[in-house]
Coordinates of C-alpha atoms and ligand atoms in Angstrom, one line a residue:
X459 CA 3.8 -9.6 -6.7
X460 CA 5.7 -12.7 -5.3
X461 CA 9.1 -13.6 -5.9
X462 CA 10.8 -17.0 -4.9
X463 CA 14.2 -18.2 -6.5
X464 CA 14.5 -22.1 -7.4
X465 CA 17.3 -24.2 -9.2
X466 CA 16.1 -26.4 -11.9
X467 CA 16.2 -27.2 -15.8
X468 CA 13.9 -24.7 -18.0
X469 CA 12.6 -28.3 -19.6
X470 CA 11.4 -29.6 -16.2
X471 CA 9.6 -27.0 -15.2
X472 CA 5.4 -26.6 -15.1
X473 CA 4.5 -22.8 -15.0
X474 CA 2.5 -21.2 -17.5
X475 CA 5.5 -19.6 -18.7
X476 CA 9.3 -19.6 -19.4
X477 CA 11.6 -17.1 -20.0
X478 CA 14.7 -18.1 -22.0
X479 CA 17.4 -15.7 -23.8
X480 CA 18.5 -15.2 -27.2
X481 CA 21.4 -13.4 -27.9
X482 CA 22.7 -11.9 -30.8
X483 CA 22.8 -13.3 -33.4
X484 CA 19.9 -15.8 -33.4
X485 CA 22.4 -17.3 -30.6
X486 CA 20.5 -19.3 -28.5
X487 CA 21.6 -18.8 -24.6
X488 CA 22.7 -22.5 -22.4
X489 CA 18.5 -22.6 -21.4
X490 CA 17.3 -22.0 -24.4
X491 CA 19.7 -24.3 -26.2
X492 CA 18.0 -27.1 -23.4
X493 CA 14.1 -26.2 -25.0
X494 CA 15.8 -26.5 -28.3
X495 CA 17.0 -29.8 -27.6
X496 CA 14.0 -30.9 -26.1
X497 CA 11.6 -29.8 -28.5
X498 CA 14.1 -31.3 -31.3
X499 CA 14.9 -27.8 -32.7
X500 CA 11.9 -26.2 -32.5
X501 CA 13.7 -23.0 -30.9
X502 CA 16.3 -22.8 -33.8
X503 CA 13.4 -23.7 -36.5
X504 CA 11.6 -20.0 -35.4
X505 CA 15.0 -18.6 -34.9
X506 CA 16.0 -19.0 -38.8
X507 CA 12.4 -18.4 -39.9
X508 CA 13.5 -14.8 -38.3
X509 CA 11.3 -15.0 -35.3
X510 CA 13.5 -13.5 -33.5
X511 CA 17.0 -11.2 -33.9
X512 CA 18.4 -11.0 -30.3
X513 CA 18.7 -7.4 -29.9
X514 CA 18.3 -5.8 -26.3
X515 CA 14.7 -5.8 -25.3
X516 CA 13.0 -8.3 -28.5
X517 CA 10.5 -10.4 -27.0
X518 CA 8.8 -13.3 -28.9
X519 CA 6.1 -15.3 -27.1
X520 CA 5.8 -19.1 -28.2
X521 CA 2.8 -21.0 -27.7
X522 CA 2.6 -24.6 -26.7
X523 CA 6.8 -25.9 -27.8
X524 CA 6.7 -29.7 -28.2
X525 CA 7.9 -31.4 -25.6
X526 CA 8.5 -28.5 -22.9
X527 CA 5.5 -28.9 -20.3
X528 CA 4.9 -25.4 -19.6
X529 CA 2.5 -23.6 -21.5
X530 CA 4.1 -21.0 -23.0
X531 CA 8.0 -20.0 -24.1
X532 CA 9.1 -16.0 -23.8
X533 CA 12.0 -15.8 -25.4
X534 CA 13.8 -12.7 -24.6
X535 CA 16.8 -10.8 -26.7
X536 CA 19.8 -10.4 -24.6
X537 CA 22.1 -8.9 -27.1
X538 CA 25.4 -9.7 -28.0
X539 CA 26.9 -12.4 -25.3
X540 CA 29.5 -11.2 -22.8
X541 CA 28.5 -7.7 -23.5
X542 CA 25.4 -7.0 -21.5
X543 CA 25.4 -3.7 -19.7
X544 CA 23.5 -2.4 -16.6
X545 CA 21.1 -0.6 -18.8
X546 CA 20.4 -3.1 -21.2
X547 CA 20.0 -6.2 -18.6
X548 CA 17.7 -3.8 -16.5
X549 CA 15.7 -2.4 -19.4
X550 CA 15.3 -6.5 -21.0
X551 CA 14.2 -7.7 -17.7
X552 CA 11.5 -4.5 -17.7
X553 CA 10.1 -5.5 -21.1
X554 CA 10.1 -9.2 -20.2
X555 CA 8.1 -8.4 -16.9
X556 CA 5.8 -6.5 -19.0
X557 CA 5.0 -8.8 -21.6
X558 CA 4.5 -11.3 -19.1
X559 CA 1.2 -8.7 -17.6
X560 CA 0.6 -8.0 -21.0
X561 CA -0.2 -11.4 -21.9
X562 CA -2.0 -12.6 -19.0
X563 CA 1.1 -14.8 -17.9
X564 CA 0.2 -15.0 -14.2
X565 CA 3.2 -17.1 -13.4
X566 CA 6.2 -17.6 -15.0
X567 CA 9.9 -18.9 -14.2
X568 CA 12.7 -16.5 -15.7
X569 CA 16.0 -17.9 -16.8
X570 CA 17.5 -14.3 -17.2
X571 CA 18.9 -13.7 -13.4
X572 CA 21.5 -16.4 -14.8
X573 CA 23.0 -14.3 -17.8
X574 CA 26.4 -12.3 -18.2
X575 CA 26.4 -8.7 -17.1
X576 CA 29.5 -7.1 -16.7
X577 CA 31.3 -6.9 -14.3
X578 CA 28.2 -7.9 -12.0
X579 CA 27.5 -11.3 -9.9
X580 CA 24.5 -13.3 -9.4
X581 CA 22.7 -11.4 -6.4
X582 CA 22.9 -8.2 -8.4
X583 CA 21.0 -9.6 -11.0
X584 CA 18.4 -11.1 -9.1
X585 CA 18.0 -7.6 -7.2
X586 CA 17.6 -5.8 -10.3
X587 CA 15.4 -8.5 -11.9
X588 CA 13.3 -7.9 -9.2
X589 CA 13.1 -3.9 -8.8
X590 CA 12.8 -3.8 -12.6
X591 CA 9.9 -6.1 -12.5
X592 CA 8.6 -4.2 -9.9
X593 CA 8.8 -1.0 -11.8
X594 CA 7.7 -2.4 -14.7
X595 CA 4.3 -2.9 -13.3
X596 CA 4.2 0.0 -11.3
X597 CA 1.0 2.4 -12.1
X598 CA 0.0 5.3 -10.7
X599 CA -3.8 5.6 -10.9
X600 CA -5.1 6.2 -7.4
X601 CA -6.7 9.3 -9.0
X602 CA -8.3 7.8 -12.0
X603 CA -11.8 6.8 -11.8
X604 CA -11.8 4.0 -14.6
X605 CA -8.0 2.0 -13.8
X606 CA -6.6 0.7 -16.4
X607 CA -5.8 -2.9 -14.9
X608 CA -4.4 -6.1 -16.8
X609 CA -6.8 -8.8 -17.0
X610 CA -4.6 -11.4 -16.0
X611 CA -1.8 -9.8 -13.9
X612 CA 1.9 -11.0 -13.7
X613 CA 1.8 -12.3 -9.6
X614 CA 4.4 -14.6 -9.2
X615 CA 7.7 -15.0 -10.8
X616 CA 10.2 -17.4 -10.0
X617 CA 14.3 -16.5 -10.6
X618 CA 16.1 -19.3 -11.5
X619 CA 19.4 -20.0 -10.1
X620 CA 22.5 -22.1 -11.1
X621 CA 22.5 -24.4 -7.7
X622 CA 21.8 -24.8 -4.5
X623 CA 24.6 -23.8 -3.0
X624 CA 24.2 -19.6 -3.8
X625 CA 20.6 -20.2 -2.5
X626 CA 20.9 -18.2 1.0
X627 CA 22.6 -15.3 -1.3
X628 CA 19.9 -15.3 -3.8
X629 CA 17.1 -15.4 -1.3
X630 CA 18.9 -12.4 0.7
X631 CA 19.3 -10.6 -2.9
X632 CA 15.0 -11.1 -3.1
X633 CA 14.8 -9.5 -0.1
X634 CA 16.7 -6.8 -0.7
X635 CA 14.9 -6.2 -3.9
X636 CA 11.9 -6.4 -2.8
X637 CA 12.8 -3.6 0.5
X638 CA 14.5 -1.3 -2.3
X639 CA 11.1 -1.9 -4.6
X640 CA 9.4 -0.8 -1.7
X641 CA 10.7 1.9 -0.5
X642 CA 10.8 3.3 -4.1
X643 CA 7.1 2.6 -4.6
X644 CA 6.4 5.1 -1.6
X645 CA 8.7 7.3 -2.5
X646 CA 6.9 7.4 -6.6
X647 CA 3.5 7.6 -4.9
X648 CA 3.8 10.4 -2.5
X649 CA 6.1 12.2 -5.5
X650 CA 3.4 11.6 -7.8
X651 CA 0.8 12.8 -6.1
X652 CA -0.8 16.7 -6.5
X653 CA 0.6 19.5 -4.2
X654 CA -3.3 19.7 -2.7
X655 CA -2.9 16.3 -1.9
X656 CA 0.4 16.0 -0.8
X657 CA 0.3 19.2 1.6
X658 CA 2.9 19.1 4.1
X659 CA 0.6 17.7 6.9
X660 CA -0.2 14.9 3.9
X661 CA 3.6 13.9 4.4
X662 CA 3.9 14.1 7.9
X663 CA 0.8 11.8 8.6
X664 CA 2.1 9.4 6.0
X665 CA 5.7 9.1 8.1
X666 CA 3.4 8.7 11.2
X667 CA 1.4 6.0 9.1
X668 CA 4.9 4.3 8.8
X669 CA 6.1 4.7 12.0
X670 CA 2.7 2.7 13.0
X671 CA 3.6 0.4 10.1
X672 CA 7.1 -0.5 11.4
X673 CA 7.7 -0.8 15.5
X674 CA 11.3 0.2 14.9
X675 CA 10.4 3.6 13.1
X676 CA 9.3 6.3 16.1
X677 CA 8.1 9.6 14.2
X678 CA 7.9 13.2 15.5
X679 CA 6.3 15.4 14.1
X680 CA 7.9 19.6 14.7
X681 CA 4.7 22.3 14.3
X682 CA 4.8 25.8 13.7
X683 CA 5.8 26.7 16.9
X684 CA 8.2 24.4 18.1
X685 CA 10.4 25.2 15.4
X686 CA 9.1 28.8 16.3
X687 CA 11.2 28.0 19.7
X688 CA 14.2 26.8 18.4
X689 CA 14.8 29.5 15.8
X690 CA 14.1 28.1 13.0
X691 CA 13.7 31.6 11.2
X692 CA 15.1 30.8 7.5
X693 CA 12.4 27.2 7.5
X694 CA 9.9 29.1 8.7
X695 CA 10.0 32.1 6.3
X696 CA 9.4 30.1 3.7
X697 CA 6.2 28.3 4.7
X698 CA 4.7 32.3 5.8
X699 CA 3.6 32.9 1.9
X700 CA 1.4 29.7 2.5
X701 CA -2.1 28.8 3.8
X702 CA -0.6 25.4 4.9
X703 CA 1.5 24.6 8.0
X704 CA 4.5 23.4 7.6
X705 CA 6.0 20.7 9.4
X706 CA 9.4 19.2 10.5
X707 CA 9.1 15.2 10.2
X708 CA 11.6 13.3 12.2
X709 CA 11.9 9.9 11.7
X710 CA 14.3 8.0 14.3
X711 CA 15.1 4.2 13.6
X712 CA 17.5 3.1 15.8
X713 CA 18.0 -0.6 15.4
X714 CA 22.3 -0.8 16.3
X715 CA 24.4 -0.8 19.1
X716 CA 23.3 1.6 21.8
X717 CA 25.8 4.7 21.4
X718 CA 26.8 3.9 18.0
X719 CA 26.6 8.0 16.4
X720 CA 23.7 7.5 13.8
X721 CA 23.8 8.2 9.9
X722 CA 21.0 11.4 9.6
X723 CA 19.5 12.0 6.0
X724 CA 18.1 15.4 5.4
X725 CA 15.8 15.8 2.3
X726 CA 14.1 18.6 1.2
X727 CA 10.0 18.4 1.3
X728 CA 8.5 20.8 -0.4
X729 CA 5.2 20.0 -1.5
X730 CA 4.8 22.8 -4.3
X731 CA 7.3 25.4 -5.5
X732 CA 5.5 28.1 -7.4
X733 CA 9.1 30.3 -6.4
X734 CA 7.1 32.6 -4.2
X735 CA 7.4 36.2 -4.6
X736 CA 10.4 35.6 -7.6
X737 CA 7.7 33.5 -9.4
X738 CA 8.5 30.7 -11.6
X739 CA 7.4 30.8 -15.4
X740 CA 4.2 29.1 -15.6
X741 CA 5.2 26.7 -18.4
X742 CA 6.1 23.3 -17.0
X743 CA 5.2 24.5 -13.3
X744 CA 2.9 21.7 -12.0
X745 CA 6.3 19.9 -12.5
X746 CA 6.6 21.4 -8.9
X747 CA 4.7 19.1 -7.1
X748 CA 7.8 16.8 -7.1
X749 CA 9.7 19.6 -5.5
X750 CA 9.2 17.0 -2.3
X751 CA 10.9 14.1 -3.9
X752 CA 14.2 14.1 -2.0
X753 CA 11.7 13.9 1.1
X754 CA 10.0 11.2 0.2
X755 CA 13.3 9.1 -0.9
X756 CA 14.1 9.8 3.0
X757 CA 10.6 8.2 3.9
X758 CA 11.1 5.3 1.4
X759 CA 14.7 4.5 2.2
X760 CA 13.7 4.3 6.2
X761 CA 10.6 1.9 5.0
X762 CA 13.7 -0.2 3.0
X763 CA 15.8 -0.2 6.2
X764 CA 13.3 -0.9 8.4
X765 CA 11.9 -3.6 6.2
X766 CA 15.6 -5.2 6.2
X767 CA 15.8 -4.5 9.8
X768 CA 19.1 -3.1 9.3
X769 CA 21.1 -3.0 12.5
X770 CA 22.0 0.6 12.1
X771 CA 21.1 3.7 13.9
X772 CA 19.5 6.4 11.2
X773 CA 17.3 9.9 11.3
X774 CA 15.3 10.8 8.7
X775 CA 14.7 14.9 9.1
X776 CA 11.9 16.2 6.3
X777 CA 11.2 19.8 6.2
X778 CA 8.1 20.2 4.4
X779 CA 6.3 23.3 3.2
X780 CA 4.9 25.2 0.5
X781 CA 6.8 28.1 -1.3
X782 CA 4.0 30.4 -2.6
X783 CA 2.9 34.1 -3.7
X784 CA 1.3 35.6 -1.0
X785 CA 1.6 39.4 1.0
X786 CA 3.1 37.5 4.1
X787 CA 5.5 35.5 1.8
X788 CA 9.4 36.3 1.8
X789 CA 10.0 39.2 -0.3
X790 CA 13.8 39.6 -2.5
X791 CA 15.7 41.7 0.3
X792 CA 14.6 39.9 3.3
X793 CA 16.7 39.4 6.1
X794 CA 16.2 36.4 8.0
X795 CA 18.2 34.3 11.1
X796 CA 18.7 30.6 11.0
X797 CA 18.8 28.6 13.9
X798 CA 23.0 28.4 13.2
X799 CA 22.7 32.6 14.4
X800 CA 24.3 33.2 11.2
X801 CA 22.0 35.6 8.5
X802 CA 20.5 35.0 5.4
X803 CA 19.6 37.8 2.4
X804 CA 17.2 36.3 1.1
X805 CA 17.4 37.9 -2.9
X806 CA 15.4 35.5 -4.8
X807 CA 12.5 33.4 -3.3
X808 CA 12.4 31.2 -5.4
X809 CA 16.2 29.5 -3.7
X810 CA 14.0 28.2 -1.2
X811 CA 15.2 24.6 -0.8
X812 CA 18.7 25.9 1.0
X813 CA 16.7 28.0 3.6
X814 CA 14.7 25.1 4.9
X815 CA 17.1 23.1 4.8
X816 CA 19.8 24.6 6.2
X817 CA 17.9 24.9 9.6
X818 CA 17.1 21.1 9.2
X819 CA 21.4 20.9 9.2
X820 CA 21.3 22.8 12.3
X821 CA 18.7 20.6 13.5
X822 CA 20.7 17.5 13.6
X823 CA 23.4 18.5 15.0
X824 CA 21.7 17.2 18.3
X825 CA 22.3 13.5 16.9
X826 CA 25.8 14.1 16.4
X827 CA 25.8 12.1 13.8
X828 CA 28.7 10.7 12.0
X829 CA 27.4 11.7 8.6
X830 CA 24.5 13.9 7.3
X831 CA 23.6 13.6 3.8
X832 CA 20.7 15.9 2.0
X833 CA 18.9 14.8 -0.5
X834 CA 17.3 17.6 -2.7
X835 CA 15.6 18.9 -6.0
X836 CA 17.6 21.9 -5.7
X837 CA 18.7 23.6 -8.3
X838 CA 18.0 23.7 -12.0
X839 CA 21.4 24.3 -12.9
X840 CA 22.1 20.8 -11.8
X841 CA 19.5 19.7 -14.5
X842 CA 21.8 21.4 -17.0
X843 CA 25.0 20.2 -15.4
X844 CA 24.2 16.5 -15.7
X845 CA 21.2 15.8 -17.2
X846 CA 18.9 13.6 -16.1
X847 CA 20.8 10.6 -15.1
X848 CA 23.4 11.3 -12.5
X849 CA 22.8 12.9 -9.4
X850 CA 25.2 15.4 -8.0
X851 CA 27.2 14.7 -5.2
X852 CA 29.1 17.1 -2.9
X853 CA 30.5 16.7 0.2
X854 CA 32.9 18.5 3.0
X855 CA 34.4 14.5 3.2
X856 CA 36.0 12.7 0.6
X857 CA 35.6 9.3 2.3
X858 CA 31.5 9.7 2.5
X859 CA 31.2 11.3 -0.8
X860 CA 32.9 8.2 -2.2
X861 CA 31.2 5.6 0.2
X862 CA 28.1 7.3 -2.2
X863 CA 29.6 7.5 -5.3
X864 CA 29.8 3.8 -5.0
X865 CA 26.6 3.0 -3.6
X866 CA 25.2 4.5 -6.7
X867 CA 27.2 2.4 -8.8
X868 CA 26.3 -0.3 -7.1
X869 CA 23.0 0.1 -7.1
X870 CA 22.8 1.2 -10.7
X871 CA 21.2 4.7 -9.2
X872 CA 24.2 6.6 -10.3
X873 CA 25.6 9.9 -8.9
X874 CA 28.7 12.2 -9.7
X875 CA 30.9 14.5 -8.1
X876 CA 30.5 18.3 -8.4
X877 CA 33.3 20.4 -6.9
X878 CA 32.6 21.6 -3.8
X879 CA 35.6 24.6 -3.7
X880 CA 36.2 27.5 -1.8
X881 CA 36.7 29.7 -4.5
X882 CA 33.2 29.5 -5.3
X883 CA 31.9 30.6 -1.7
X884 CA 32.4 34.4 -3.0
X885 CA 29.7 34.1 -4.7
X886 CA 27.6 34.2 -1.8
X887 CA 28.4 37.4 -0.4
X888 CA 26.5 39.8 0.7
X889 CA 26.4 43.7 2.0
X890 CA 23.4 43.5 4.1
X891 CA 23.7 39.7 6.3
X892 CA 26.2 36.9 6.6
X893 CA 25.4 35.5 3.3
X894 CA 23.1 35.5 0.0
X895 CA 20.9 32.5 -0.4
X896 CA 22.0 32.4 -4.1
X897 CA 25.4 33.1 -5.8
X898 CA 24.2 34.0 -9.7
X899 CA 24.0 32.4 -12.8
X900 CA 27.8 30.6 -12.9
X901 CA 27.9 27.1 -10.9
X902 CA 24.7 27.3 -10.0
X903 CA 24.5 24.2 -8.2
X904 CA 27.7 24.7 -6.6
X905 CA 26.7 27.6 -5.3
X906 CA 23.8 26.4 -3.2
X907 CA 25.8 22.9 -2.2
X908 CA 28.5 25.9 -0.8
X909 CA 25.2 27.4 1.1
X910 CA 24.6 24.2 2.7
X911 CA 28.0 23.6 3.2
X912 CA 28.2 26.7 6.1
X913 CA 25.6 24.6 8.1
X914 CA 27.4 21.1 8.2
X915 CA 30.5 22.8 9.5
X916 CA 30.0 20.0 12.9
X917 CA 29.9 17.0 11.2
X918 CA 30.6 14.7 7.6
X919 CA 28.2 15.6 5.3
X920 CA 27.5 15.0 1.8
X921 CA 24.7 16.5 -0.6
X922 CA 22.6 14.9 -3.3
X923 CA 21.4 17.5 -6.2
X924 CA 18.0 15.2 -7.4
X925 CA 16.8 18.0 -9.5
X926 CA 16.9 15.7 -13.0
X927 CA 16.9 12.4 -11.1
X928 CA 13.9 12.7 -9.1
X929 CA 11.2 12.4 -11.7
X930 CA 10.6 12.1 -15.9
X931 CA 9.0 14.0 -18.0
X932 CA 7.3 13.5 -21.5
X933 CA 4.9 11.3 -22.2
X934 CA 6.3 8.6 -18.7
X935 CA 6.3 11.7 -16.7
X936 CA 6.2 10.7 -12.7
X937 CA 8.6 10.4 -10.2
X938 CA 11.2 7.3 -10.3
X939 CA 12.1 6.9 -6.2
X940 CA 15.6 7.9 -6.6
X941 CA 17.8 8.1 -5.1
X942 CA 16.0 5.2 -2.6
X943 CA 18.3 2.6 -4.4
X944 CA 21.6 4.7 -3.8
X945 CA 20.8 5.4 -0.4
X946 CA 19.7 1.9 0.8
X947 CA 22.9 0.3 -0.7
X948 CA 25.1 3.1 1.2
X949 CA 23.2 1.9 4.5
X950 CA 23.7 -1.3 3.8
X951 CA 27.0 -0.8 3.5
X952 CA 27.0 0.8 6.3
X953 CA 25.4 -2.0 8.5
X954 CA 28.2 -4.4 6.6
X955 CA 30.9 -2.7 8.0
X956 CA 30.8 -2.9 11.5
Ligands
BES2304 N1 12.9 23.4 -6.9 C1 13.7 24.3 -7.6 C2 14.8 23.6 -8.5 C3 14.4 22.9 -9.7 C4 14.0 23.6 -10.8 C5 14.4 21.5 -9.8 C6 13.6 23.0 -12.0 C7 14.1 20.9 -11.0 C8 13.7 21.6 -12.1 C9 14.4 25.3 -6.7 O1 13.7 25.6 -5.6 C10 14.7 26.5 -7.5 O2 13.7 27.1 -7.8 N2 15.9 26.8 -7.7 C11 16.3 28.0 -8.4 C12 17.5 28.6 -7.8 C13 17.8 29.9 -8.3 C14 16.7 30.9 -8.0 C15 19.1 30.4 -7.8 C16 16.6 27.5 -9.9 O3 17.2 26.5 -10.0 O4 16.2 28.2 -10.8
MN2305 MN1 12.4 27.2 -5.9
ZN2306 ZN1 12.3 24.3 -4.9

C-alpha cells in the first residue's frame, strides 16, 4: 500500500476515485460542494433523492458525475460538522479504505485528512488516515490455504492537503504512519499466530530476523543457561513445566548521543498460558496464545523506531516462555529466588507474567536506564477494571506515567492511571519467602503492578496492564498491535525533547 500527500482541487484531479464528505445533514463538506458545482448539482440532486444521510461511517459510491474527470465519486458521511471525534474520524476513514478494496478502486485521492476533528491538527489526521487504512486492510491469513483476496486491491491512496506550505509536515505525518502501521502489523501477526507456531525460539528468531532487517537493531538472544548464570530463578521456573526453551530477547538500538542513559521496554512473551499447575478453565483458553502480545508490541515499536531512525538510545528485553502442566512445572508453594536475591512464594501458577518479568527488571538494571516501562497481558482483573479500551498505567514516577498518559492520547491508543499505593503492598505478604507472587481477589491488578514495583526500585519505571487492549474477541477476534502506537509516540517524544 502507497501513500503520497498532494494539494489540489477534488475537480482537477484524474484517479479512479475521489473521496469527498458529507456531513450531517445532507450537508455537503467545502470539496464536495466543488463536485457539486462542477457537476451543476449533481451532488445535491442524490443528496435530496436520500442517497445519502451523513451519519459517521455512510458510504455512497457514484459512478461516472458529469463533469468531474475521475471515474468514480465516494462520498463519505462525516457526521455532524465541528463535532467529529477521534473515534468517529478513525472508524469513517476505516470504512472509506474498505470500500475503496471492496470495490476494486485501486487508486483513489481522499479529501478527508482535510476535515474538523476536535481538538486535532492536520498531521494527526493524515497519521490516523493512514494507520486506519492500514488496518482496514489488514488480514491475517498466512494459515489459510484458499486466501480470501480482493480482486482489485486498494494500492495507492493519495491524502489531500490544503497547500503547499504544510507539505514537509504532512509528508513527515506519512511517515510516521506508515512506521506506526508497521510496527503494529508485526506486532498483530506474531500475536495472531498459534502458540506451536509462535514458540519462544519462533519470537527470538523473528527479533534476530529484524535485527538483520534494520543495521541499527543488534539482537541477543539469552538461553537456558545463561540466564541459568545470572540467577534468573523466578524466569526460569516458569519455562520448567515446558518442552520448549525459553529465551531472553534483547534488542539494543542505540541510534543517540553516545552516553545518553537509554529508555528500556520490558514486555512480557509468553507464547501460551495454559496457568500451569493452577490450570486455567478450558473455555476461552486458546485466547492464550496472545499471552505474548506485550512482547511483540516491544518488537514492533523497535521496527517503528528504527524505521524512523529515531535518534534515541532504546532496549527492548522479551522474556518468552511457555507456562504449562507438567511434573517439572512450578507447583502452588514453591519457593523460588529472583536474580534481585529477594524470594518469591509462588501460590498460584498461573501469576506467571510477574515472575518472568520481574527477573527481566533486574536484568536492565545493567543499562541504567532512565526509564523502564513493561508492557504486559497481566492480569484479568485489569480486563474487569477497564474494559477493553484503556490500558492501565502504573508507575513509581509521576512525570513518566504522564509522559504516557499523553502519548496515548495522542496517539489515540489510550491508557489510564491505576493507583499504584502502598497500602496495597500487604497484600503480598507472605510467611514462607519475601513475598507472594499474587495478593487475592481485591485490586487485582494492583496487586501484581505492586510485585513489579519491588524490582524497579533502581530506576523510573512505569507499567502497562494490556490484558483487554492487546487483542479482540467475537466474531474480529485477533490481536490489534497495541500499545505500538502509545509507545512510538512516547519515543518520539522522547527523541523531540532533547
Ligand atoms: N495472562 C493472564 C492474564 C489474562 C487473563 C489476560 C485473561 C487476559 C485475559 C495471567 O498470566 C494470569 O493468568 N493472571 C491471573 C492472575 C491471578 C492468578 C492472580 C488472572 O488474572 O487470573
Ligand atoms: Mn497466567
Ligand atoms: Zn499470563
Amino acid at each position: 500500500m502507497q501513500f503520497t500527500v498532494k494539494s489540489g482541487d477534488p475537480e482537477k484531479q484524474r484517479s479512479s476515485c475521489i473521496v469527498v464528505g458529507i456531513h450531517e445533514s445532507r450537508r455537503l463538506t467545502e470539496h464536495a460542494k466543488r463536485l457539486d458545482l462542477v457537476s451543476k448539482g449533481y451532488i445535491s440532486d442524490v443528496l435530496r433523492k436520500g442517497g445519502i444521510e451523513g451519519k459517521p461511517g455512510q458510504v455512497l459510491m457514484l459512478h461516472r458525475v458529469p463533469n468531474v474527470p475521475s471515474e468514480r465519486v465516494l462520498l463519505a458521511g462525516c457526521g455532524r460538522e465541528r463535532d467529529l471525534s477521534d473515534a468517529q474520524f478513525v472508524r469513517l476513514s476505516a470504512t472509506a479504505a474498505q470500500t475503496l478494496n471492496d470495490m476494486g478502486v485501486v487508486d483513489a485521492v481522499t479529501y478527508l485528512p482535510e476535515l474538523h476533528v476536535r481538538g486535532r491538527e492536520l498531521p494527526w489526521l493524515i497519521r490516523k488516515t493512514v494507520e486506519s487504512t492500514r488496518e482496514a486492510l489488514y488480514r491475517f491469513d498466512q494459515l489459510k490455504s484458499k486466501k480470501d483476496v480482493a480482486r482489485r486491491p486498494l494500492k495507492r491512496l493519495t491524502l489531500s492537503i490544503p497547500n503547499r506550505k504544510v507539505m514537509p509536515d504532512a509528508n513527515r505525518a506519512v511517515a510516521e504512519g506508515i512506521a506506526i502501521a508497521n510496527g503494529v502489523e508485526l506486532a498483530k501477526n506474531l500475536g495472531n499466530l498459534p502458540g506451536n507456531i509462535c514458540t519462544p525460539t519462533y519470537l527470538a528468531d523473528q527479533a534476530i530476523a529484524l535485527g538483520k532487517e534494520f543495521k541499527s537493531i543488534k539482537t541477543h538472544i539469552l538461553n537456558e543457561s545463561e540466564m541459568k548464570k545470572l540467577g534468573m530463578g523466578s524466569l526460569l521456573s516458569v519455562a520448567k513445566g515446558s518442552r520448549q526453551p525459553p529465551k531472553l530477547i534483547v534488542l539494543e538500538y542505540f541510534q543517540g548521543k553516545k552516553g545518553d542513559a537509554p529508555v528500556a521496554l520490558v514486555g512480557k512473551g509468553l507464547t501460551f498460558d495454559a496457568g500451569g499447575i493452577s490450570i486455567k478453565p478450558s473455555a476461552d483458553m486458546d485466547q492464550m496464545k496472545f499471552d505474548m502480545c506485550g512482547g511483540a508490541s516491544v518488537i514492533g515499536t523497535l521496527r517503528a523506531v528504527a524505521e524512523l531512525k529515531l535518534p534515541i538510545n532504546l532496549v527492548g528485553a522479551v522474556p518468552a516462555s511457555e507456562n504449562l502442566p507438567d511434573g517439572a512445572a512450578n507447583k502452588p508453594g514453591d519457593i523460588v529466588t529472583s536474580m534481585s536475591g529477594q524470594t518469591i512464594e509462588i501460590l498460584n501458577t498461573d501469576a506467571e507474567g510477574r515472575l518472568i518479568l520481574c527477573d527481566t527488571l533486574t536484568y536492565v538494571e545493567r543499562y541504567n536506564p532512565r526509564a523502564v516501562i513493561d508492557i504486559a497481558t497481566l492480569t484479568g482483573a485489569c480486563v474487569i477494571a477497564l474494559g477493553k479500551h484503556a490500558s492501565a498505567v502504573f508507575g513509581n514516577h509521576h512525570p513518566l506515567v504522564h509522559e504516557l498518559l499523553n502519548a496515548g492520547k495522542h496517539s489515540y491508543d489510550r491508557a489510564w492511571e491505576m493507583p499504584l499505593w502502598d497500602e496495597y503492598q500487604d497484600q503480598l505478604k507472605s510467611n514462607f519467602a519475601d513475598m507472594a507472587n499474587i495478593g487475592g481477589r481485591d485490586g487485582g491488578a494492583i496487586t501484581a503492578a505492586c510485585f513489579l514495583s519491588r524490582f524497579a526500585k533502581k530506576f523510573h519505571w512505569a507499567h502497562l496492564d494490556i490484558a483487554g487492549t492487546a487483542w479482540r474477541t467475537g466474531s474480529d477476534k485477533g490481536a490489534t498491535g497495541r500499545p505500538v502506537p502509545l509507545l512510538t509516540q512516547y519515543l518520539l517524544d522522547v527523541a523531540s525533547s532533547k
